[in-house]
Coordinates of C-alpha atoms and ligand atoms in Angstrom, one line a residue:
M1 CA -87.1 145.3 -108.8
P2 CA -87.4 141.8 -108.3
V3 CA -90.0 139.9 -105.5
S4 CA -89.2 140.2 -102.1
T5 CA -89.2 136.6 -100.7
P6 CA -88.5 134.2 -97.3
Y7 CA -85.9 133.4 -99.0
S8 CA -84.7 136.4 -100.9
R9 CA -84.6 138.2 -97.5
F10 CA -82.2 135.7 -95.7
Q11 CA -80.4 135.9 -99.1
T12 CA -80.2 139.4 -98.9
T13 CA -78.5 139.0 -95.3
L14 CA -76.5 136.2 -96.4
H15 CA -74.6 137.9 -99.0
K16 CA -73.7 141.0 -97.4
T17 CA -72.1 138.1 -94.9
L18 CA -70.2 136.3 -97.3
K19 CA -68.9 139.8 -98.4
R20 CA -67.4 140.5 -95.9
L21 CA -66.0 137.6 -94.7
D22 CA -64.1 137.3 -98.2
L23 CA -65.0 133.7 -99.0
D24 CA -64.1 132.0 -102.5
D25 CA -66.9 131.1 -104.9
G26 CA -66.6 127.0 -103.9
E27 CA -67.3 128.5 -100.3
N28 CA -70.1 131.1 -101.4
A29 CA -71.9 127.9 -103.8
L30 CA -72.2 126.3 -100.3
F31 CA -74.1 128.2 -98.6
S32 CA -76.9 129.0 -101.9
E33 CA -79.0 126.4 -102.4
P34 CA -80.5 123.8 -99.4
Q35 CA -78.1 120.6 -99.5
Y36 CA -81.8 118.6 -99.9
I37 CA -84.8 119.6 -100.4
H38 CA -87.4 116.7 -100.0
R39 CA -90.8 116.8 -102.3
R40 CA -93.8 114.8 -101.4
D41 CA -97.6 114.8 -101.5
I42 CA -99.4 113.4 -98.8
T43 CA -103.4 111.4 -99.2
I44 CA -105.1 111.5 -95.9
K45 CA -108.6 109.7 -95.7
R46 CA -111.2 112.1 -94.5
D47 CA -113.7 111.8 -91.8
D48 CA -116.3 111.8 -94.5
G49 CA -114.6 108.9 -96.8
T50 CA -113.0 111.4 -99.3
E51 CA -109.3 111.5 -99.9
A52 CA -107.6 115.0 -99.7
T53 CA -103.8 115.2 -100.8
Y54 CA -101.9 118.1 -99.8
H55 CA -97.6 119.2 -100.8
A56 CA -95.4 118.3 -98.3
F57 CA -91.5 119.5 -97.7
R58 CA -88.6 118.9 -95.9
V59 CA -86.1 121.1 -96.5
Q60 CA -82.8 120.2 -95.3
Y61 CA -80.3 123.1 -95.7
N62 CA -77.1 122.2 -94.2
N63 CA -75.7 119.1 -91.8
A64 CA -72.1 120.6 -91.0
R65 CA -72.2 120.9 -87.3
G66 CA -74.6 117.9 -86.6
P67 CA -78.0 116.2 -87.5
Y68 CA -80.5 118.7 -89.4
K69 CA -82.7 120.7 -86.7
G70 CA -86.2 122.1 -87.4
G71 CA -90.1 122.3 -87.1
I72 CA -92.7 121.4 -89.2
R73 CA -95.1 123.7 -90.0
F74 CA -98.4 123.1 -91.4
H75 CA -100.5 126.1 -92.7
P76 CA -102.3 126.8 -96.5
A77 CA -99.3 129.1 -97.3
A78 CA -96.6 126.9 -96.1
D79 CA -94.3 126.4 -99.3
E80 CA -91.1 125.9 -100.6
D81 CA -89.7 129.4 -100.6
E82 CA -90.5 129.8 -96.9
V83 CA -89.4 126.2 -95.6
K84 CA -86.3 126.8 -97.6
A85 CA -85.8 130.9 -95.6
L86 CA -86.9 128.8 -92.4
A87 CA -84.2 125.9 -93.0
A88 CA -81.5 128.2 -93.5
L89 CA -82.1 130.7 -90.5
M90 CA -82.4 127.7 -88.4
A91 CA -78.6 126.3 -89.7
I92 CA -77.4 129.7 -88.7
K93 CA -79.3 129.7 -85.2
T94 CA -78.2 126.2 -84.2
A95 CA -74.7 127.4 -85.1
V96 CA -75.0 130.7 -83.8
A97 CA -76.5 128.8 -80.5
G98 CA -73.2 126.8 -80.7
I99 CA -75.3 123.6 -80.4
P100 CA -74.6 120.5 -82.3
F101 CA -77.4 120.7 -85.4
G102 CA -77.9 121.9 -89.0
G103 CA -80.2 123.6 -89.8
A104 CA -83.7 122.4 -91.2
K105 CA -87.4 122.7 -92.2
G106 CA -90.5 121.0 -92.8
G107 CA -94.3 121.9 -93.8
V108 CA -97.6 120.6 -95.1
Q109 CA -99.6 122.9 -97.4
V110 CA -103.1 122.5 -95.3
N111 CA -105.1 124.4 -92.5
P112 CA -105.6 122.8 -90.0
K113 CA -107.9 124.4 -88.6
E114 CA -110.6 122.7 -91.2
L115 CA -109.8 118.9 -89.9
T116 CA -110.8 117.4 -87.2
K117 CA -108.0 115.9 -85.0
R118 CA -108.4 112.2 -86.0
E119 CA -107.6 114.4 -89.0
V120 CA -104.8 116.3 -88.5
Q121 CA -102.8 112.9 -86.5
E122 CA -103.3 111.3 -89.9
V123 CA -101.7 114.3 -91.5
S124 CA -98.7 114.1 -88.6
R125 CA -98.5 110.4 -89.4
A126 CA -98.5 110.4 -93.5
Y127 CA -95.9 112.7 -92.9
V128 CA -93.9 110.9 -91.2
R129 CA -94.4 108.1 -93.8
A130 CA -93.7 110.5 -96.4
F131 CA -90.2 111.0 -95.2
Q132 CA -89.1 108.2 -93.0
E133 CA -86.0 108.0 -95.1
N134 CA -84.9 111.4 -94.3
I135 CA -85.5 111.5 -90.9
G136 CA -83.8 110.2 -87.8
E137 CA -82.3 111.4 -84.1
D138 CA -78.5 111.4 -85.8
I139 CA -80.0 112.5 -89.2
D140 CA -82.9 115.6 -89.2
C141 CA -85.1 115.9 -85.6
P142 CA -88.1 118.1 -86.5
A143 CA -90.3 119.8 -84.2
P144 CA -93.1 121.6 -83.5
D145 CA -93.6 125.3 -85.4
V146 CA -96.8 127.2 -86.6
N147 CA -99.8 125.2 -85.8
T148 CA -98.0 121.9 -84.7
N149 CA -97.8 121.1 -81.2
P150 CA -97.3 118.4 -78.4
D151 CA -99.5 116.1 -79.3
I152 CA -98.3 116.0 -82.8
M153 CA -95.1 115.6 -82.5
A154 CA -96.2 112.6 -80.3
W155 CA -97.4 110.7 -83.1
M156 CA -95.1 112.0 -85.1
R157 CA -92.6 109.6 -82.8
D158 CA -95.4 107.1 -82.5
E159 CA -95.3 106.2 -86.2
Y160 CA -91.7 106.7 -86.5
E161 CA -91.1 103.4 -84.2
L162 CA -94.1 101.7 -85.2
L163 CA -92.6 101.8 -88.9
T164 CA -88.5 101.7 -87.7
R165 CA -89.5 99.1 -84.5
S166 CA -87.4 101.2 -82.4
Y167 CA -87.2 103.5 -79.6
S168 CA -86.4 106.8 -80.7
P169 CA -86.9 109.5 -78.4
A170 CA -84.4 111.8 -80.2
M171 CA -86.1 111.4 -83.3
I172 CA -88.1 114.9 -82.7
T173 CA -88.6 117.2 -79.9
G174 CA -91.3 119.6 -78.6
K175 CA -92.9 116.4 -77.2
P176 CA -95.5 116.2 -74.1
L177 CA -93.7 115.8 -71.1
S178 CA -95.2 112.7 -70.0
Y179 CA -93.3 111.1 -73.7
G180 CA -90.3 112.4 -73.8
G181 CA -90.5 116.0 -73.4
S182 CA -88.6 118.2 -71.6
L183 CA -89.4 120.2 -69.0
G184 CA -88.7 123.9 -69.6
R185 CA -89.0 123.8 -73.1
D186 CA -92.7 125.5 -73.8
T187 CA -91.0 128.7 -71.4
A188 CA -87.7 128.3 -73.4
T189 CA -88.1 130.7 -76.2
A190 CA -89.2 133.5 -74.6
R191 CA -86.8 132.7 -71.8
G192 CA -83.7 132.6 -73.7
G193 CA -85.1 136.2 -75.0
F194 CA -85.4 137.8 -71.8
F195 CA -82.0 136.6 -70.1
I196 CA -80.2 139.0 -73.7
L197 CA -82.7 141.2 -72.7
R198 CA -81.8 141.9 -69.1
E199 CA -78.0 141.2 -69.6
M200 CA -78.5 144.0 -72.6
M201 CA -80.0 146.9 -69.9
D202 CA -78.0 145.0 -67.7
R203 CA -74.9 146.1 -69.7
E204 CA -76.4 149.8 -70.2
A205 CA -77.2 150.3 -67.4
L206 CA -80.8 150.8 -67.6
D207 CA -83.8 150.3 -65.0
P208 CA -86.1 147.8 -66.1
S209 CA -89.2 150.1 -64.0
E210 CA -88.4 152.7 -66.3
L211 CA -88.8 150.4 -69.9
R212 CA -92.0 150.0 -71.5
V213 CA -92.4 147.2 -73.5
A214 CA -94.9 146.3 -76.8
I215 CA -95.6 142.8 -77.5
Q216 CA -96.8 141.8 -81.0
G217 CA -98.3 138.4 -80.9
F218 CA -99.8 136.5 -77.6
G219 CA -99.0 132.5 -77.9
N220 CA -96.5 130.5 -76.6
A221 CA -93.3 133.2 -77.3
G222 CA -95.7 136.8 -76.8
A223 CA -97.2 135.4 -73.4
H224 CA -94.6 133.6 -71.9
M225 CA -92.5 137.1 -72.5
A226 CA -95.0 139.8 -71.0
H227 CA -95.2 137.3 -67.9
F228 CA -91.2 137.6 -67.6
L229 CA -90.7 141.1 -68.1
H230 CA -93.9 142.2 -66.3
S231 CA -92.1 140.0 -63.3
A232 CA -89.1 141.4 -63.5
G233 CA -90.4 145.0 -63.9
Y234 CA -91.2 146.1 -67.1
T235 CA -93.9 148.4 -68.2
V236 CA -96.1 146.1 -70.3
V237 CA -97.8 148.6 -72.5
A238 CA -99.1 146.8 -75.5
V239 CA -100.2 143.1 -76.3
S240 CA -101.9 141.9 -79.4
D241 CA -103.4 138.4 -81.3
S242 CA -104.4 138.2 -84.6
Q243 CA -107.7 140.1 -83.4
G244 CA -106.3 143.1 -82.7
G245 CA -104.4 144.6 -79.4
I246 CA -104.9 146.6 -76.6
Y247 CA -102.5 149.8 -75.3
S248 CA -102.5 151.3 -71.9
A249 CA -99.3 153.3 -70.9
D250 CA -100.1 152.5 -67.0
G251 CA -99.0 149.0 -68.3
I252 CA -101.4 146.3 -68.6
D253 CA -101.3 142.8 -66.3
P254 CA -100.6 139.5 -68.5
V255 CA -102.2 137.9 -66.1
R256 CA -105.4 139.9 -66.7
I257 CA -105.2 139.6 -69.9
D258 CA -104.7 135.4 -69.8
K259 CA -108.2 135.3 -68.6
Y260 CA -109.7 137.7 -70.8
K261 CA -107.8 135.8 -73.7
K262 CA -109.1 132.0 -71.8
K263 CA -112.4 133.6 -71.6
T264 CA -113.0 135.1 -75.0
G265 CA -110.6 134.0 -77.5
S266 CA -108.9 137.3 -77.4
V267 CA -106.6 139.8 -75.8
T268 CA -108.7 142.7 -76.6
G269 CA -112.2 140.3 -75.6
E270 CA -112.8 141.5 -72.3
Y271 CA -113.3 145.2 -73.8
C272 CA -114.4 144.9 -77.5
E273 CA -116.5 142.3 -79.7
G274 CA -115.7 142.7 -82.8
S275 CA -115.3 146.1 -84.0
V276 CA -117.8 147.2 -81.0
C277 CA -116.0 148.3 -77.2
D278 CA -117.1 149.3 -74.2
I279 CA -116.0 153.1 -74.3
E280 CA -116.5 153.7 -70.7
R281 CA -115.2 150.7 -69.1
M282 CA -111.3 150.9 -71.8
R283 CA -112.0 155.1 -70.3
L284 CA -111.7 153.7 -66.4
D285 CA -108.9 151.1 -67.2
N286 CA -107.6 153.9 -68.9
V287 CA -106.6 151.3 -72.1
R288 CA -107.2 151.6 -76.2
K289 CA -107.4 149.2 -78.5
V290 CA -104.3 149.4 -81.8
S291 CA -104.1 147.6 -84.8
N292 CA -101.6 145.2 -85.2
E293 CA -99.6 147.6 -87.3
E294 CA -100.0 150.5 -84.7
L295 CA -98.9 148.4 -82.0
L296 CA -95.1 148.5 -84.0
E297 CA -95.2 152.1 -83.7
L298 CA -96.4 152.8 -80.2
P299 CA -94.4 154.9 -77.4
C300 CA -92.2 152.5 -76.3
D301 CA -88.6 151.5 -75.8
I302 CA -88.9 147.6 -76.7
L303 CA -90.9 146.4 -79.0
I304 CA -91.0 142.8 -79.4
P305 CA -92.4 141.1 -82.6
A306 CA -93.2 137.5 -81.3
A307 CA -96.1 136.6 -84.2
L308 CA -95.7 137.1 -88.2
D309 CA -92.7 137.3 -90.3
N310 CA -92.0 140.2 -92.5
V311 CA -94.1 143.0 -90.4
I312 CA -91.6 145.7 -90.1
T313 CA -91.3 146.9 -93.3
E314 CA -89.6 150.3 -95.4
K315 CA -92.4 151.4 -95.1
N316 CA -92.9 151.8 -91.2
A317 CA -89.6 151.3 -89.8
G318 CA -89.2 155.2 -89.8
K319 CA -92.0 154.9 -87.8
I320 CA -91.3 153.2 -84.7
H321 CA -90.3 155.0 -81.7
A322 CA -89.1 151.9 -79.4
K323 CA -84.7 152.0 -79.0
Y324 CA -84.7 148.0 -78.9
I325 CA -86.1 145.2 -80.8
L326 CA -86.0 141.8 -79.9
E327 CA -87.4 139.7 -82.7
L328 CA -88.5 136.5 -80.8
A329 CA -91.4 135.9 -84.3
N330 CA -88.5 134.5 -87.2
G331 CA -87.9 136.9 -90.0
P332 CA -90.0 140.3 -89.2
T333 CA -87.9 142.3 -89.9
T334 CA -87.0 143.1 -93.9
P335 CA -83.9 144.4 -95.1
E336 CA -84.6 147.8 -96.2
A337 CA -86.2 148.0 -93.0
D338 CA -82.5 147.1 -91.3
A339 CA -80.8 149.9 -93.0
I340 CA -83.6 152.5 -91.5
L341 CA -83.2 150.9 -88.3
E342 CA -79.7 151.5 -87.9
S343 CA -80.4 155.2 -89.5
K344 CA -82.1 155.5 -87.0
G345 CA -79.5 153.8 -83.8
I346 CA -82.2 151.3 -82.9
T347 CA -81.0 148.0 -82.0
V348 CA -82.1 144.9 -83.6
I349 CA -82.0 141.3 -81.1
P350 CA -82.2 139.9 -84.3
D351 CA -84.3 136.6 -84.1
V352 CA -81.5 133.6 -85.1
L353 CA -79.9 135.1 -81.6
A354 CA -83.1 136.2 -79.9
N355 CA -85.3 133.3 -80.4
S356 CA -82.8 130.4 -80.4
G357 CA -83.6 129.5 -76.6
G358 CA -86.5 127.5 -78.0
V359 CA -83.8 125.4 -80.1
T360 CA -81.4 125.4 -77.6
V361 CA -84.0 123.9 -75.0
S362 CA -84.4 121.3 -78.2
Y363 CA -81.1 120.1 -77.9
F364 CA -81.5 119.9 -74.3
E365 CA -84.4 117.4 -75.2
W366 CA -82.5 115.0 -77.5
T367 CA -79.8 114.9 -74.9
Q368 CA -81.9 113.9 -72.8
G369 CA -84.0 111.5 -75.0
R370 CA -80.0 109.8 -76.4
S371 CA -79.0 109.0 -72.4
G372 CA -81.9 108.9 -71.1
E373 CA -81.6 111.3 -68.2
Q374 CA -84.2 113.8 -66.9
W375 CA -83.3 116.9 -66.1
T376 CA -84.8 119.2 -63.7
A377 CA -86.3 123.1 -64.5
E378 CA -84.1 124.8 -63.0
Y379 CA -81.2 122.6 -64.4
V380 CA -82.7 123.1 -67.9
D381 CA -83.3 126.9 -67.7
E382 CA -79.4 127.4 -66.2
E383 CA -78.3 125.7 -68.5
L384 CA -79.8 127.7 -71.4
K385 CA -79.1 130.4 -69.7
R386 CA -75.2 129.9 -70.2
V387 CA -75.7 128.8 -73.7
I388 CA -77.3 131.7 -74.5
L389 CA -75.1 134.2 -72.9
E390 CA -72.5 132.9 -74.7
A391 CA -73.9 133.2 -77.9
F392 CA -75.3 136.7 -76.9
K393 CA -71.7 138.0 -75.8
A394 CA -69.4 136.1 -79.3
V395 CA -72.1 138.2 -81.3
R396 CA -71.6 141.1 -79.3
R397 CA -67.7 140.5 -79.8
E398 CA -68.3 139.5 -83.2
A399 CA -70.3 143.3 -83.8
R400 CA -67.7 145.2 -81.5
R401 CA -65.1 143.7 -83.8
G402 CA -67.0 144.4 -87.4
E403 CA -68.7 147.8 -86.6
M404 CA -71.6 146.0 -87.7
S405 CA -75.1 145.1 -86.0
F406 CA -75.4 142.4 -84.4
R407 CA -78.3 140.7 -87.2
E408 CA -75.0 140.9 -89.6
A409 CA -72.6 139.7 -86.6
A410 CA -74.8 136.9 -85.5
F411 CA -75.2 136.0 -89.1
A412 CA -71.4 136.5 -88.8
V413 CA -70.0 134.0 -86.1
G414 CA -72.9 131.4 -87.6
V415 CA -71.5 131.3 -91.0
K416 CA -68.0 131.3 -89.9
R417 CA -69.0 127.9 -87.5
I418 CA -70.5 126.2 -90.6
L419 CA -67.7 127.3 -92.3
N420 CA -65.0 125.8 -90.1
A421 CA -67.4 122.6 -89.7
M422 CA -66.9 122.2 -93.7
R423 CA -63.4 122.5 -93.8
V424 CA -62.2 120.2 -91.2
R425 CA -64.7 118.0 -92.1
G426 CA -63.2 118.5 -95.3
W427 CA -66.4 119.6 -98.2
V428 CA -64.0 122.9 -98.8
R429 CA -60.2 123.5 -99.2
Ligands
LIG501 P1 -98.2 130.6 -81.5 O1 -99.4 130.3 -82.4 O2 -98.4 130.1 -80.0 O3 -98.6 132.5 -81.2 C1 -98.5 133.4 -82.3 C2 -99.4 134.7 -81.4 O4 -99.4 135.6 -83.0 C3 -100.9 134.5 -81.1 O5 -101.3 135.6 -80.4 C4 -101.4 134.9 -82.4 O6 -103.0 135.2 -81.8 C5 -100.8 136.2 -83.3 N1 -101.0 136.6 -84.3 C6 -101.6 135.3 -85.2 N2 -101.3 136.4 -86.6 C7 -101.4 137.5 -86.0 C8 -101.3 138.9 -87.0 N3 -101.8 139.1 -88.2 N4 -100.6 139.9 -86.3 C9 -100.7 139.7 -85.0 N5 -100.5 138.8 -84.1 C10 -100.9 137.6 -84.6 O7 -97.0 130.7 -82.0 P2 -95.3 130.7 -80.9 O8 -95.0 129.8 -80.9 O9 -95.6 132.3 -80.3 O10 -94.6 131.6 -82.2 C11 -94.3 132.9 -82.8 C12 -93.1 133.0 -83.2 O11 -92.2 132.9 -82.9 C13 -93.4 132.8 -85.1 O12 -92.7 133.8 -85.8 C14 -92.5 131.5 -84.4 O13 -91.7 131.2 -86.0 C15 -91.6 132.2 -83.3 N6 -90.3 131.1 -82.8 C16 -91.4 130.2 -81.5 C17 -90.6 129.2 -81.3 C18 -91.2 128.6 -80.2 O14 -90.5 128.0 -79.3 N7 -92.5 128.7 -79.7 C19 -88.8 129.3 -81.2 C20 -88.8 130.4 -82.1 C21 -89.5 130.8 -83.1

């Protein structure tokens, strides 16, 4: 059996879509590989005076609909295959969202947790020097991803402006508010997912107060989502982070979890130190500790993977109790798991739709950078709602028309829009 990799998993879904759309060989070929894969080694001086060199990538999958767009991750396991898959997913995502971008992704094979802040800044600036020719507001606009943040975006913009002797606020998004960032970007991914979920539950006449939600990951996407759901009357029954999670059938207050996480560094920290837990306190609060694997299989109505890729697989898909899965993480479900979930009647709202709020508000940041405007938080949220519900409607229409899953429908919408752009540009006959 061929080895499953992030790009092979992307291709499985893509090939299904291409087959359904009945494209010719020339058209299929335009989707098979990224347009460009840029590889560089970047070298920095460590604080101890030695030099360190890291592999770095920028993968540009497709720019038929506009400049390439996608984050940069700093991770020791960020390899070319993973970055390729993420770049391709970005192209589908921007097309589904209907925003004028293509898809790209970047990565540096480095563990930033082993570096000092100055060394991380060195890596960030070296990345921009290495890829200066390939990025820019009209060419390819990066953003944060795993282990990169607004500080890093600021260093990258600063390096780019120094190199090009330009004022270029739109060359990168996810910047700090004080240096060209947009209001509402920090909550955008969760808020977009929340708008879609609320719309779906409304349409199915489901009452939030009767819906239990389990969320894997309590970072930017997962924690904001927990707050939105809790405020809207949903019962958040489980949350987790890399050190494990907690479950309570009575519901968990995300405000309390925020406090625990700030105080102890983990969502379970108030009850457990490592594997030793205060059982009496947990009993009083009706809470129990769960592993990240268990969390996925808990009794709940809605499951939200908001941490890692490849967590819902053929091994556990059959054990999932939720009726809805909202993918805030990128690539959490394998194609084999998708088939099992579909056979069980579980509705999956796929990553390319569910988490597209992040790139949508990045587009608003890019727009503001180019125009010099500064939008209010209320305006950003309203526009996000409009754009993401439009995308949801398009995907739902496609799913109904073709009698297919939301993932297949989202891919179909995305591929058709990219293809249309390639046709009008004369790239295909
Ligand atoms: P983050 O770094 O802020 O949070 C990640 C969370 O996952 C943390 O709580 C971390 O403890 C947890 N985690 C790490 N390893 C884990 C493990 N083994 N098991 C369970 N939890 C674990 O990241 P984020 O920005 O919230 O991104 C989360 C996911 O959402 C990623 O897949 C990312 O690609 C996707 N996403 C994020 C955005 C965004 O705007 N932040 C946009 C689109 C997609």
